[in-house]
């Protein structure tokens, strides 16, 4: 049985980790870490865990926690883990970080977009970017640190990855229009996220400046074999959870001057996802919807060719708290310890 500690257990992603791990046959939560609720009973904070969790919240002492568990999930704000991580901790315990501290390999890029100084850049190189469907072979039992991908980035990357990797689209023409439920902003009280502020309204935010942009560019750049630049615009929609990404790119003509066919693009998706447990390529003409993945670790993807413009419209949907955060983190834990990758993650999407 793997002993688990969670720092940030009272945030939305942390609570989702608890929900998933309670149904994991190989894991036991030993530490419910929360700076805001120390000594308070966890089930008093999240009453859905009444009679399921009987434990008080502890602090965020990583040094103490590292000696008590086998793996730590840090569902914390940017900068926390980078500020406390050291070699002694990593020698004792494996860490799966749900923040962005170790996702971006270039320190200057991280500091530019996140507006903070990176406190432990010496660990960036060894951190594995934990997008399981793409980097599964890099996560081994010897891995010490995993950078769990962001919610928007997971959806955006997986939606376009096969066509970028196979050279079927020009990645520098990629435009990503993404929409997220309000839980993506976290549990902290913020005026822009109040009910009256978001209900019956939609808005774009972080236009040209959203911090997931360089993460998307870096990872799709690896697939393209070159540095790329994309347009990424997120939107807030009045729902609890879910992300829908609609992406547009110009297709690359074949030697005979024609554009790739539906069958050729579909073959690219099948090449990478046909055997993937959690990526579902939908039938022709069926568009992904957030309601069909809610509460699950699935990503639904599909595409439509616009023959008039020579572009392809790619679409992806996931639950931002599961595959976009906690579910993917548990998927990475399963790989770290040699478990079945789907252990604890076989939840059927909730509907209605």
mmCIF file of C-alpha atoms in Angstrom, residues 100 103-104 109-110 112-114 129 150-154 156-157 171 174-178 205-222 227-234:
data_model
loop_
_atom_site.group_PDB
_atom_site.id
_atom_site.type_symbol
_atom_site.label_atom_id
_atom_site.label_comp_id
_atom_site.label_asym_id
_atom_site.label_seq_id
_atom_site.Cartn_x
_atom_site.Cartn_y
_atom_site.Cartn_z
ATOM 1 C CA UNK A 100 3.381 25.053 -13.025
ATOM 2 C CA UNK A 103 6.417 22.268 -16.346
ATOM 3 C CA UNK A 104 8.358 24.789 -18.397
ATOM 4 C CA UNK A 109 10.141 31.785 -19.890
ATOM 5 C CA UNK A 110 8.608 30.657 -16.599
ATOM 6 C CA UNK A 112 8.392 36.031 -17.671
ATOM 7 C CA UNK A 113 4.918 34.505 -17.804
ATOM 8 C CA UNK A 114 4.394 33.813 -14.088
ATOM 9 C CA UNK A 129 6.213 16.552 -17.902
ATOM 10 C CA UNK A 150 -2.284 22.207 -16.627
ATOM 11 C CA UNK A 151 -5.977 21.773 -17.419
ATOM 12 C CA UNK A 152 -6.114 23.975 -20.513
ATOM 13 C CA UNK A 153 -2.803 22.589 -21.727
ATOM 14 C CA UNK A 154 -3.836 18.949 -21.408
ATOM 15 C CA UNK A 156 -5.253 21.824 -26.010
ATOM 16 C CA UNK A 157 -2.233 19.586 -26.555
ATOM 17 C CA UNK A 171 1.469 24.520 -36.093
ATOM 18 C CA UNK A 174 -2.780 27.143 -34.691
ATOM 19 C CA UNK A 175 -5.477 29.147 -32.910
ATOM 20 C CA UNK A 176 -6.897 27.720 -29.684
ATOM 21 C CA UNK A 177 -10.229 28.958 -28.361
ATOM 22 C CA UNK A 178 -10.869 27.321 -24.978
ATOM 23 C CA UNK A 205 -9.675 36.591 -20.074
ATOM 24 C CA UNK A 206 -5.909 36.467 -20.170
ATOM 25 C CA UNK A 207 -6.085 37.413 -23.851
ATOM 26 C CA UNK A 208 -2.562 36.999 -25.322
ATOM 27 C CA UNK A 209 -1.180 36.717 -21.784
ATOM 28 C CA UNK A 210 -2.536 33.485 -20.300
ATOM 29 C CA UNK A 211 0.209 31.541 -18.535
ATOM 30 C CA UNK A 212 -0.649 28.218 -20.174
ATOM 31 C CA UNK A 213 0.418 29.606 -23.566
ATOM 32 C CA UNK A 214 4.167 28.858 -23.275
ATOM 33 C CA UNK A 215 3.410 25.390 -21.906
ATOM 34 C CA UNK A 216 1.288 24.587 -24.966
ATOM 35 C CA UNK A 217 3.909 26.035 -27.298
ATOM 36 C CA UNK A 218 6.740 24.114 -25.668
ATOM 37 C CA UNK A 219 5.027 20.727 -25.755
ATOM 38 C CA UNK A 220 3.558 21.027 -29.238
ATOM 39 C CA UNK A 221 6.929 22.401 -30.328
ATOM 40 C CA UNK A 222 8.522 19.112 -29.283
ATOM 41 C CA UNK A 227 9.739 26.175 -31.809
ATOM 42 C CA UNK A 228 6.194 27.271 -32.580
ATOM 43 C CA UNK A 229 3.914 30.184 -31.753
ATOM 44 C CA UNK A 230 0.182 29.798 -31.167
ATOM 45 C CA UNK A 231 -2.763 31.999 -30.282
ATOM 46 C CA UNK A 232 -4.476 30.843 -27.093
ATOM 47 C CA UNK A 233 -7.561 32.545 -25.690
ATOM 48 C CA UNK A 234 -9.398 31.133 -22.653
#
